[in-house]
Amino acid sequence: MSTQESQPSGRHAIVCGGSMAGLIAGGLLARHFERVTLVERDRIEEGPRQRKGVPQAQHLHGLLTRGMDILCDIYPGFREELKAAGARFLDMSAEHAWHMAGLWRPRLPSGVQFHAQSRPLLEWTVRKRLLALPNVRVVDGREVTGFQVSPDNARVTGVRLRVPGGGQEETLEGELVVDATGRGSRTSQWLEALGYPRVEETRIHVDLGYASRICRPPPGFEPGWGLMSIFPNMPQERRFGAIEQIEGGQWLVLLGGWHGEHPPMDDAGYLEFARSLRQPHLYECLQKAEPLGPISVYRFPHNQRRHFERMRRFPEGLAVVGDAFCSFNPLYGQGITTAALQVEVLGACLREGVEGVAQRYRRRAGKALEVPWLLATSGDLRFPEAEGRRPPGLGLLNWYSERFQRLAGHDEEALRTFVRVLHMLKPPAAMFAPRFILKVLTARPDAAALSRVPECPTSSSTSQAA
Ligand SMILES: Cc1cc2nc3c(=O)[nH]c(=O)nc-3n(C[C@H](O)[C@H](O)[C@H](O)COP(=O)(O)OP(=O)(O)OC[C@H]3O[C@@H](n4cnc5c(N)ncnc54)[C@H](O)[C@@H]3O)c2cc1C
């Protein structure tokens, strides 16, 4: 993506919401507009901090390589800055103790990085870059309450804003309004009130519960992995866990489960939940770790996709990005990368001019969601409780994908391909190359593959394949 625009094509753009999608969009828009104003409901404080508007920030937030690549296009040097701020960059398979489809993955270099850091650190590092842009202004402590529109309602011409909870409304005029207010976005309702058709929405129920805790690893413990994750055999099992090494040498421990299998918030219950995972390693690590704070929980009811691309009529001057457009089961770590993909699409549309950008963008952004949506929801639809239409061939796709994951447990090329698909560097079709189809149908894991266990503090774990 070329982000060096020689001449701004518009005068003023407004971004609503200053979380990851808004911060990425702001950087892009600063290249296309003379001025950008970002409006955020929370008061923004200096440094990496938790805040009310992003309750998910207490939980594990890995950044996929595709997302990092786009961030670096928009903010050159971002990768180095995040690393210098303390983030850990981990090879997705060599430094990841990864149990999936009944096997520990081989610890071979994949060349693909998983970027591990706390969410506040990630957001703050991006925000600093946005704030350094001379044509960007951040208005914090203001909530957007609706759109300003042209007399015929055909064009969004700005927003109304006020101090949260009351106060005098102000207006802000702009040629493009970008909604990055997250999953709770009110764009659908505001459009309907203006006489636009109701936005179709697809939901896939997951009833996911996350419970996270920051811990200090056992003294002197150098396990050779920076990320450990233990996935269940779906759909029979529903519980998962992960430990991510973040800045400051801390562990961010995550336990979770689908459809009511939610981890408890008390110490004993939390540990017991870890013990119930399919492999004992995470439990053994957690047992020896020192908790540094309380257990934070987050409930995620459903995947949610708003089909702005399908609307028969849609106003000019408006673009929706990030969770406001589509919000996924967070377990697959795709949210920020998908927001970045949408911003990339917005950039391509803006290069064709500001006029007509809303229509071009919503259609192409809707299309760009196809792959992330498929990656996130095909697994979730394996649970019988997941309401929602099953696309044709889903059973076959899931069958193949599980076999492919088992193949990736002992076949280097399959592993590297799988990692690239997960990080959105290759399309899922890459897993269907004829040589893989043959291997998937014939391969058996070798004995060596079954003896790769990650280190844990007690070194007593020998439990292996499912
Ligand atoms: C538990 C959990 C774990 C996750 N883990 C990952 C992960 O590992 N990797 C990953 O890539 N993604 C992950 N995600 C998804 C990720 O958090 C989001 O995709 C990402 O934050 C982008 O969201 P957003 O910026 O669109 O919206 P949000 O992050 O929800 O932010 C919306 C912003 O808009 C502001 N706002 C809301 N309404 C208004 C208004 N009316 N006026 C002004 N401002 C307003 C809010 O204060 C907030 O700052 C996870 C999500 C959850 C729930």
Coordinates of C-alpha atoms and ligand atoms in Angstrom, one line a residue:
M1 CA 0.0 0.0 0.0
S2 CA 1.4 3.4 -0.9
T3 CA 0.6 5.8 1.9
Q4 CA 2.7 8.7 0.6
E5 CA 0.0 10.9 -1.0
S6 CA 1.6 14.0 -2.6
Q7 CA -1.6 16.2 -2.4
P8 CA -4.4 15.7 0.1
S9 CA -7.6 15.0 -1.8
G10 CA -9.9 16.4 0.9
R11 CA -10.1 19.1 3.5
H12 CA -11.3 17.6 6.7
A13 CA -12.0 14.0 7.9
I14 CA -13.5 13.0 11.3
V15 CA -12.8 9.8 13.0
C16 CA -15.2 8.7 15.7
G17 CA -13.5 6.5 18.3
G18 CA -9.9 6.4 19.3
S19 CA -9.2 2.8 19.8
M20 CA -7.2 0.6 17.5
A21 CA -9.4 1.0 14.4
G22 CA -9.7 4.7 14.9
L23 CA -5.9 5.2 15.5
I24 CA -5.0 3.2 12.3
A25 CA -7.6 5.0 10.3
G26 CA -6.5 8.4 11.6
G27 CA -2.9 7.8 10.3
L28 CA -4.2 6.9 6.9
L29 CA -6.6 9.8 6.6
A30 CA -3.8 12.3 7.6
R31 CA -2.3 11.5 4.2
H32 CA -5.5 12.1 2.3
F33 CA -7.0 15.2 4.1
E34 CA -5.6 18.5 5.1
R35 CA -6.9 18.0 8.6
V36 CA -8.1 15.0 10.6
T37 CA -10.1 15.2 13.9
L38 CA -10.4 12.1 16.1
V39 CA -13.2 12.2 18.7
E40 CA -12.9 9.8 21.6
R41 CA -15.4 9.5 24.4
D42 CA -12.8 8.6 27.1
R43 CA -10.4 11.1 28.5
I44 CA -7.0 10.0 27.2
E45 CA -4.2 9.9 29.7
E46 CA -0.5 9.7 28.9
G47 CA 1.1 6.2 28.9
P48 CA -0.2 2.7 28.5
R49 CA -3.4 2.7 30.6
Q50 CA -6.6 0.7 30.9
R51 CA -9.7 2.8 30.1
K52 CA -13.4 2.4 30.3
G53 CA -14.1 2.4 26.6
V54 CA -11.9 -0.6 25.9
P55 CA -12.8 -3.2 28.6
Q56 CA -11.2 -5.9 26.6
A57 CA -7.8 -4.4 27.1
Q58 CA -7.1 -6.5 30.2
H59 CA -7.0 -9.6 28.0
L60 CA -4.5 -11.1 25.7
H61 CA -4.1 -9.0 22.5
G62 CA -1.7 -10.5 20.0
L63 CA -1.1 -8.7 16.7
L64 CA -0.9 -10.8 13.6
T65 CA 1.9 -10.2 11.0
R66 CA -0.5 -8.9 8.3
G67 CA -1.8 -6.3 10.8
M68 CA 1.7 -5.3 11.7
D69 CA 2.6 -4.9 8.1
I70 CA -0.3 -2.5 7.5
L71 CA 0.5 -0.6 10.7
C72 CA 4.1 -0.2 9.4
D73 CA 2.9 1.1 6.1
I74 CA 0.9 3.8 7.8
Y75 CA 3.4 4.5 10.6
P76 CA 6.8 3.6 9.2
G77 CA 9.1 2.2 11.9
F78 CA 6.2 1.1 14.1
R79 CA 7.6 -2.4 14.4
E80 CA 10.8 -1.2 15.9
E81 CA 9.0 1.3 18.2
L82 CA 6.8 -1.4 19.6
K83 CA 9.7 -3.6 20.2
A84 CA 11.7 -0.8 21.9
A85 CA 8.6 -0.2 24.1
G86 CA 9.0 -3.8 25.5
A87 CA 6.8 -5.9 23.2
R88 CA 8.0 -9.5 22.5
F89 CA 8.2 -10.6 19.0
L90 CA 7.8 -14.4 18.9
D91 CA 8.2 -16.8 16.0
M92 CA 4.7 -18.2 15.7
S93 CA 5.9 -21.8 15.9
A94 CA 9.5 -21.9 17.1
E95 CA 8.7 -19.9 20.2
H96 CA 5.1 -21.1 20.7
A97 CA 4.3 -24.1 22.7
W98 CA 1.1 -24.9 20.8
H99 CA -1.2 -27.7 21.4
M100 CA -3.9 -28.1 18.8
A101 CA -5.9 -30.9 17.2
G102 CA -4.5 -33.3 19.8
L103 CA -0.7 -32.6 19.1
W104 CA 2.0 -30.2 20.2
R105 CA 3.2 -28.4 17.0
P106 CA 6.8 -28.8 16.0
R107 CA 8.9 -25.9 17.3
L108 CA 10.3 -25.0 13.9
P109 CA 11.0 -21.5 12.7
S110 CA 8.0 -20.3 10.6
G111 CA 9.4 -16.8 9.7
V112 CA 6.1 -15.4 10.9
Q113 CA 6.0 -13.2 14.0
F114 CA 3.4 -13.0 16.7
H115 CA 3.6 -9.6 18.5
A116 CA 3.0 -10.1 22.2
Q117 CA 2.4 -7.1 24.5
S118 CA -0.4 -5.8 26.7
R119 CA -3.2 -4.1 24.8
P120 CA -2.6 -0.7 26.6
L121 CA 1.0 -0.8 25.4
L122 CA 0.0 -1.5 21.8
E123 CA -2.6 1.2 21.7
W124 CA -0.4 3.8 23.4
T125 CA 2.4 3.1 20.9
V126 CA 0.1 3.7 18.0
R127 CA -1.5 6.7 19.6
K128 CA 1.8 8.4 20.1
R129 CA 2.4 8.1 16.3
L130 CA -1.0 9.6 15.5
L131 CA -0.5 12.5 17.9
A132 CA 2.8 13.3 16.3
L133 CA 1.1 14.0 13.0
P134 CA 0.9 17.8 12.5
N135 CA -2.5 17.8 10.8
V136 CA -4.3 15.5 13.4
R137 CA -6.2 16.8 16.4
V138 CA -7.6 14.5 19.1
V139 CA -10.7 15.7 20.9
D140 CA -11.1 13.4 24.0
G141 CA -13.8 13.4 26.6
R142 CA -16.5 13.9 23.9
E143 CA -19.0 11.4 22.6
V144 CA -20.4 11.4 19.1
T145 CA -24.2 11.5 19.4
G146 CA -25.3 11.5 15.7
F147 CA -24.6 12.5 12.2
Q148 CA -25.0 15.9 10.5
V149 CA -26.5 15.4 7.1
S150 CA -27.3 17.3 3.9
P151 CA -30.9 18.5 3.5
D152 CA -31.8 15.5 1.4
N153 CA -30.1 13.1 3.9
A154 CA -28.0 11.7 1.0
R155 CA -24.7 12.8 2.5
V156 CA -23.2 12.7 6.0
T157 CA -21.6 16.1 6.4
G158 CA -20.3 15.9 10.0
V159 CA -21.1 14.8 13.5
R160 CA -22.7 16.0 16.7
L161 CA -20.8 15.7 19.9
R162 CA -21.0 16.5 23.6
V163 CA -19.5 15.7 26.9
P164 CA -20.6 12.2 27.8
G165 CA -23.8 12.0 29.7
G166 CA -25.1 15.5 28.8
G167 CA -24.2 19.0 28.1
Q168 CA -24.5 21.3 25.1
E169 CA -24.1 19.6 21.7
E170 CA -21.5 20.9 19.3
T171 CA -21.2 20.1 15.6
L172 CA -18.2 19.3 13.6
E173 CA -18.2 19.5 9.8
G174 CA -16.2 17.1 7.6
E175 CA -16.2 15.6 4.1
L176 CA -15.7 12.1 5.4
V177 CA -16.8 10.6 8.8
V178 CA -15.2 7.3 9.8
D179 CA -17.1 5.4 12.4
A180 CA -14.6 3.4 14.6
T181 CA -16.7 3.3 17.7
G182 CA -16.5 -0.4 18.1
R183 CA -19.1 -3.2 18.5
G184 CA -21.6 -0.9 20.2
S185 CA -21.6 1.5 17.2
R186 CA -24.9 3.3 16.7
T187 CA -24.5 3.9 13.0
S188 CA -27.2 1.4 12.1
Q189 CA -29.8 3.1 14.3
W190 CA -28.8 6.6 13.1
L191 CA -29.1 5.6 9.5
E192 CA -32.4 4.0 10.1
A193 CA -33.7 7.2 11.8
L194 CA -32.6 9.0 8.6
G195 CA -34.8 6.8 6.5
Y196 CA -32.2 4.3 5.3
P197 CA -32.9 0.6 5.2
R198 CA -32.1 -1.5 8.3
V199 CA -28.6 -2.9 8.1
E200 CA -28.7 -6.7 7.9
E201 CA -26.7 -8.4 10.6
T202 CA -25.3 -11.9 10.9
R203 CA -24.7 -13.2 14.4
I204 CA -23.0 -16.5 15.4
H205 CA -23.6 -17.3 19.0
V206 CA -20.5 -18.4 21.0
D207 CA -21.2 -17.4 24.6
L208 CA -17.5 -17.1 25.2
G209 CA -16.0 -16.4 28.6
Y210 CA -12.5 -15.0 29.1
A211 CA -10.7 -14.8 32.4
S212 CA -7.2 -13.2 32.5
R213 CA -4.6 -12.5 35.0
I214 CA -1.2 -11.0 35.0
C215 CA 1.4 -13.1 36.8
R216 CA 5.1 -13.2 37.5
P217 CA 6.7 -16.4 36.1
P218 CA 8.5 -18.7 38.6
P219 CA 12.0 -17.3 39.4
G220 CA 14.7 -18.4 37.0
F221 CA 12.2 -20.2 34.7
E222 CA 13.4 -19.9 31.0
P223 CA 11.1 -22.2 29.1
G224 CA 12.2 -21.4 25.6
W225 CA 8.7 -20.4 24.6
G226 CA 7.1 -17.0 24.8
L227 CA 3.6 -18.2 24.1
M228 CA 1.8 -21.3 25.2
S229 CA -1.6 -22.2 24.0
I230 CA -3.8 -25.2 24.6
F231 CA -6.8 -25.6 22.4
P232 CA -9.6 -28.2 22.9
N233 CA -10.7 -30.9 20.5
M234 CA -13.9 -29.2 19.3
P235 CA -16.8 -29.6 19.5
Q236 CA -16.6 -32.2 22.3
E237 CA -14.3 -30.0 24.5
R238 CA -14.9 -26.3 25.0
R239 CA -12.1 -25.0 27.2
F240 CA -8.8 -23.3 26.2
G241 CA -5.9 -21.6 27.9
A242 CA -2.8 -19.5 27.0
I243 CA 0.1 -17.9 28.6
E244 CA 1.7 -15.0 26.8
Q245 CA 5.0 -13.3 27.8
I246 CA 4.4 -9.6 27.6
E247 CA 6.5 -6.5 28.5
G248 CA 8.3 -6.4 31.8
G249 CA 8.8 -10.1 31.8
Q250 CA 5.2 -10.7 33.0
W251 CA 2.9 -13.5 32.0
L252 CA -0.6 -12.7 30.8
V253 CA -2.6 -15.8 31.5
L254 CA -5.8 -16.4 29.7
L255 CA -8.4 -19.1 30.4
G256 CA -11.7 -19.4 28.6
G257 CA -14.4 -21.5 27.1
W258 CA -17.4 -21.6 24.7
H259 CA -21.0 -21.9 25.5
G260 CA -21.1 -21.5 29.3
E261 CA -17.8 -23.2 30.0
H262 CA -16.6 -20.0 31.7
P263 CA -13.7 -19.9 34.1
P264 CA -14.4 -18.8 37.6
M265 CA -12.9 -15.7 39.2
D266 CA -11.7 -17.1 42.5
D267 CA -8.1 -18.4 42.8
A268 CA -8.9 -22.0 43.5
G269 CA -11.5 -22.2 40.8
Y270 CA -9.2 -20.5 38.3
L271 CA -6.5 -23.0 39.0
E272 CA -8.9 -25.9 38.8
F273 CA -10.1 -24.7 35.4
A274 CA -6.5 -24.6 34.2
R275 CA -6.1 -28.2 35.4
S276 CA -9.1 -29.3 33.4
L277 CA -7.4 -28.3 30.1
R278 CA -6.5 -31.1 27.7
Q279 CA -2.8 -30.8 28.6
P280 CA -1.4 -30.2 32.1
H281 CA 1.4 -27.8 31.2
L282 CA -0.4 -24.5 31.6
Y283 CA -1.7 -25.6 35.0
E284 CA 1.8 -26.5 36.2
C285 CA 3.1 -23.1 35.1
L286 CA 0.2 -21.3 36.7
Q287 CA 0.6 -23.2 40.0
K288 CA 4.2 -21.9 40.3
A289 CA 3.5 -18.3 39.1
E290 CA 2.8 -15.4 41.3
P291 CA -0.4 -13.5 40.7
L292 CA 0.2 -9.8 40.3
G293 CA -3.4 -8.6 40.1
P294 CA -7.1 -9.7 40.1
I295 CA -8.7 -12.0 37.6
S296 CA -10.5 -10.0 34.9
V297 CA -13.5 -11.5 33.1
Y298 CA -15.0 -10.7 29.7
R299 CA -18.2 -12.2 28.2
F300 CA -18.4 -12.3 24.4
P301 CA -21.9 -13.4 23.3
H302 CA -21.6 -13.6 19.5
N303 CA -19.7 -12.9 16.3
Q304 CA -21.4 -10.0 14.7
R305 CA -21.2 -8.8 11.1
R306 CA -23.1 -5.8 9.9
H307 CA -23.7 -6.0 6.2
F308 CA -23.3 -2.4 5.1
E309 CA -22.1 -3.7 1.8
R310 CA -25.6 -5.1 1.1
M311 CA -27.6 -1.9 1.8
R312 CA -29.6 -0.7 -1.2
R313 CA -29.0 2.9 -0.2
F314 CA -26.1 4.3 1.9
P315 CA -25.1 8.0 2.4
E316 CA -22.0 9.5 0.9
G317 CA -19.4 10.8 3.3
L318 CA -19.5 7.8 5.7
A319 CA -17.2 4.8 6.3
V320 CA -17.4 2.2 9.0
V321 CA -14.2 0.4 10.2
G322 CA -13.2 -2.2 12.8
D323 CA -15.5 -3.8 15.2
A324 CA -18.3 -1.4 14.3
F325 CA -18.4 -3.3 10.9
C326 CA -17.5 -6.8 12.1
S327 CA -16.5 -8.2 15.5
F328 CA -15.2 -11.7 15.8
N329 CA -14.6 -14.3 18.4
P330 CA -11.4 -12.8 20.0
L331 CA -9.7 -16.2 20.4
Y332 CA -8.5 -16.0 16.8
G333 CA -6.7 -12.7 17.4
Q334 CA -8.0 -11.1 14.1
G335 CA -9.8 -8.0 15.3
I336 CA -7.0 -5.4 14.9
T337 CA -5.7 -7.0 11.7
T338 CA -9.1 -7.0 10.1
A339 CA -9.6 -3.3 11.1
A340 CA -6.2 -2.6 9.5
L341 CA -7.3 -4.5 6.3
Q342 CA -10.4 -2.3 6.1
V343 CA -8.3 0.8 6.6
E344 CA -6.1 -0.4 3.8
V345 CA -9.2 -0.8 1.6
L346 CA -10.2 2.7 2.6
G347 CA -6.8 4.0 1.4
A348 CA -7.2 2.3 -2.0
C349 CA -10.7 3.8 -2.4
L350 CA -9.5 7.3 -1.4
R351 CA -6.8 7.1 -4.0
E352 CA -9.6 7.1 -6.5
G353 CA -10.9 10.4 -5.0
V354 CA -13.1 11.5 -2.1
E355 CA -16.3 11.6 -4.2
G356 CA -18.0 8.3 -4.1
V357 CA -15.7 6.8 -1.5
A358 CA -18.5 5.7 0.8
Q359 CA -20.0 3.4 -1.8
R360 CA -16.7 2.0 -3.1
Y361 CA -15.4 1.4 0.4
R362 CA -18.4 -0.4 2.0
R363 CA -18.6 -2.9 -0.9
R364 CA -14.8 -3.6 -1.0
A365 CA -14.5 -3.6 2.8
G366 CA -17.4 -6.1 3.0
K367 CA -15.6 -8.3 0.6
A368 CA -12.3 -8.0 2.6
L369 CA -14.2 -9.5 5.5
E370 CA -14.9 -12.8 3.8
V371 CA -11.7 -14.5 4.7
P372 CA -11.4 -13.3 8.4
W373 CA -15.1 -14.1 8.9
L374 CA -14.6 -17.6 7.5
L375 CA -11.5 -18.2 9.6
A376 CA -13.3 -17.0 12.8
T377 CA -16.7 -18.6 12.4
S378 CA -16.1 -22.0 10.7
G379 CA -14.8 -23.4 14.0
D380 CA -17.5 -21.7 16.1
L381 CA -20.2 -23.2 13.9
R382 CA -19.1 -26.7 14.9
F383 CA -20.9 -26.3 18.2
P384 CA -24.5 -27.4 18.0
E385 CA -25.5 -24.4 20.2
A386 CA -24.2 -21.9 17.6
E387 CA -27.2 -20.7 15.9
G388 CA -26.8 -19.4 12.4
R389 CA -26.9 -20.7 8.9
R390 CA -24.1 -23.2 8.0
P391 CA -22.6 -22.4 4.6
P392 CA -22.7 -25.3 2.2
G393 CA -19.6 -27.5 2.5
L394 CA -18.8 -26.4 6.0
G395 CA -18.7 -29.9 7.4
L396 CA -16.2 -30.9 4.7
L397 CA -14.2 -27.7 5.3
N398 CA -14.0 -28.4 9.1
W399 CA -13.1 -32.0 8.5
Y400 CA -10.3 -31.1 6.1
S401 CA -9.1 -28.2 8.3
E402 CA -8.8 -30.5 11.4
R403 CA -6.9 -33.1 9.3
F404 CA -4.6 -30.3 8.0
Q405 CA -3.9 -29.1 11.6
R406 CA -2.9 -32.7 12.5
L407 CA -0.7 -32.8 9.4
A408 CA 0.9 -29.5 10.6
G409 CA 1.8 -31.3 13.8
H410 CA 4.5 -33.1 12.0
D411 CA 4.9 -31.7 8.5
E412 CA 7.0 -28.5 8.3
E413 CA 5.6 -27.2 5.0
A414 CA 2.0 -27.7 6.3
L415 CA 2.9 -26.0 9.5
R416 CA 4.4 -22.9 7.8
T417 CA 1.4 -22.7 5.5
F418 CA -1.1 -23.0 8.3
V419 CA 0.7 -20.2 10.2
R420 CA 0.6 -18.0 7.1
V421 CA -3.1 -18.5 6.7
L422 CA -3.7 -17.7 10.4
H423 CA -1.7 -14.5 10.1
M424 CA -3.6 -13.6 6.9
L425 CA -0.5 -13.7 4.8
K426 CA -1.9 -16.4 2.5
P427 CA -5.5 -17.2 1.6
P428 CA -7.0 -20.4 3.1
A429 CA -6.9 -21.9 -0.4
A430 CA -3.2 -22.4 0.1
M431 CA -4.1 -25.3 2.4
F432 CA -5.9 -27.0 -0.5
A433 CA -2.8 -27.3 -2.8
P434 CA -2.9 -30.8 -4.4
R435 CA 0.2 -32.0 -2.5
F436 CA -1.4 -31.1 0.8
I437 CA -4.7 -32.8 -0.2
L438 CA -2.7 -36.0 -0.8
K439 CA -0.8 -35.7 2.4
V440 CA -3.9 -34.9 4.4
L441 CA -5.5 -38.1 3.1
T442 CA -2.6 -40.4 3.7
A443 CA -0.2 -39.0 6.4
R444 CA 0.2 -40.4 9.8
P445 CA 2.1 -38.5 12.6
D446 CA 5.5 -39.8 13.3
A447 CA 6.7 -40.8 16.8
A448 CA 9.1 -37.9 17.1
A449 CA 6.2 -35.5 16.6
L450 CA 4.5 -37.0 19.6
S451 CA 7.3 -36.4 22.0
R452 CA 7.6 -32.6 21.6
V453 CA 6.5 -31.3 25.0
P454 CA 7.1 -27.8 26.1
E455 CA 9.0 -27.1 29.2
C456 CA 7.1 -26.4 32.3
P457 CA 8.3 -25.6 35.8
T458 CA 7.9 -29.2 37.2
S459 CA 9.1 -30.9 34.0
S460 CA 6.9 -33.8 34.9
S461 CA 4.5 -33.6 32.0
T462 CA 4.6 -36.4 29.5
S463 CA 1.0 -36.3 28.4
Q464 CA 0.7 -36.3 24.7
A465 CA -1.5 -36.9 21.7
A466 CA -5.2 -37.0 22.2
Ligands
LIG1 C1 -11.5 -10.2 25.1 C2 -11.0 -9.7 23.7 C3 -9.7 -10.1 23.3 C4 -9.3 -9.7 22.0 N1 -8.1 -10.1 21.6 C5 -7.6 -9.7 20.4 C6 -6.3 -10.1 19.9 O1 -5.6 -10.9 20.5 N2 -5.9 -9.6 18.7 C7 -6.7 -8.8 18.0 O2 -6.3 -8.4 16.9 N3 -7.9 -8.4 18.4 C8 -8.4 -8.8 19.6 N4 -9.6 -8.4 20.0 C9 -10.4 -7.5 19.2 C10 -9.9 -6.1 19.4 O3 -10.0 -5.7 20.7 C11 -10.7 -5.1 18.5 O4 -10.9 -5.7 17.2 C12 -9.9 -3.8 18.3 O5 -9.9 -3.1 19.5 C13 -10.5 -2.9 17.2 O6 -11.7 -2.4 17.7 P1 -12.3 -1.0 17.4 O7 -11.2 0.1 17.5 O8 -13.1 -1.1 16.2 O9 -13.3 -0.8 18.6 P2 -13.0 -0.7 20.2 O10 -11.7 -1.3 20.5 O11 -14.2 -1.3 20.8 O12 -13.0 0.8 20.5 C14 -14.1 1.7 20.3 C15 -13.6 3.1 20.7 O13 -14.6 4.0 20.4 C16 -14.9 4.8 21.6 N5 -16.3 5.2 21.5 C17 -17.4 4.4 21.6 N6 -18.5 5.1 21.3 C18 -18.1 6.4 21.1 C19 -18.8 7.6 20.8 N7 -20.2 7.6 20.6 N8 -18.1 8.7 20.6 C20 -16.8 8.7 20.7 N9 -16.1 7.6 21.0 C21 -16.7 6.5 21.2 C22 -14.6 3.9 22.8 O14 -14.3 4.6 24.0 C23 -13.4 3.2 22.2 O15 -12.2 3.9 22.5 C24 -10.1 -8.9 21.2 C25 -11.4 -8.5 21.7 C26 -11.8 -8.9 22.9 C27 -13.2 -8.6 23.3

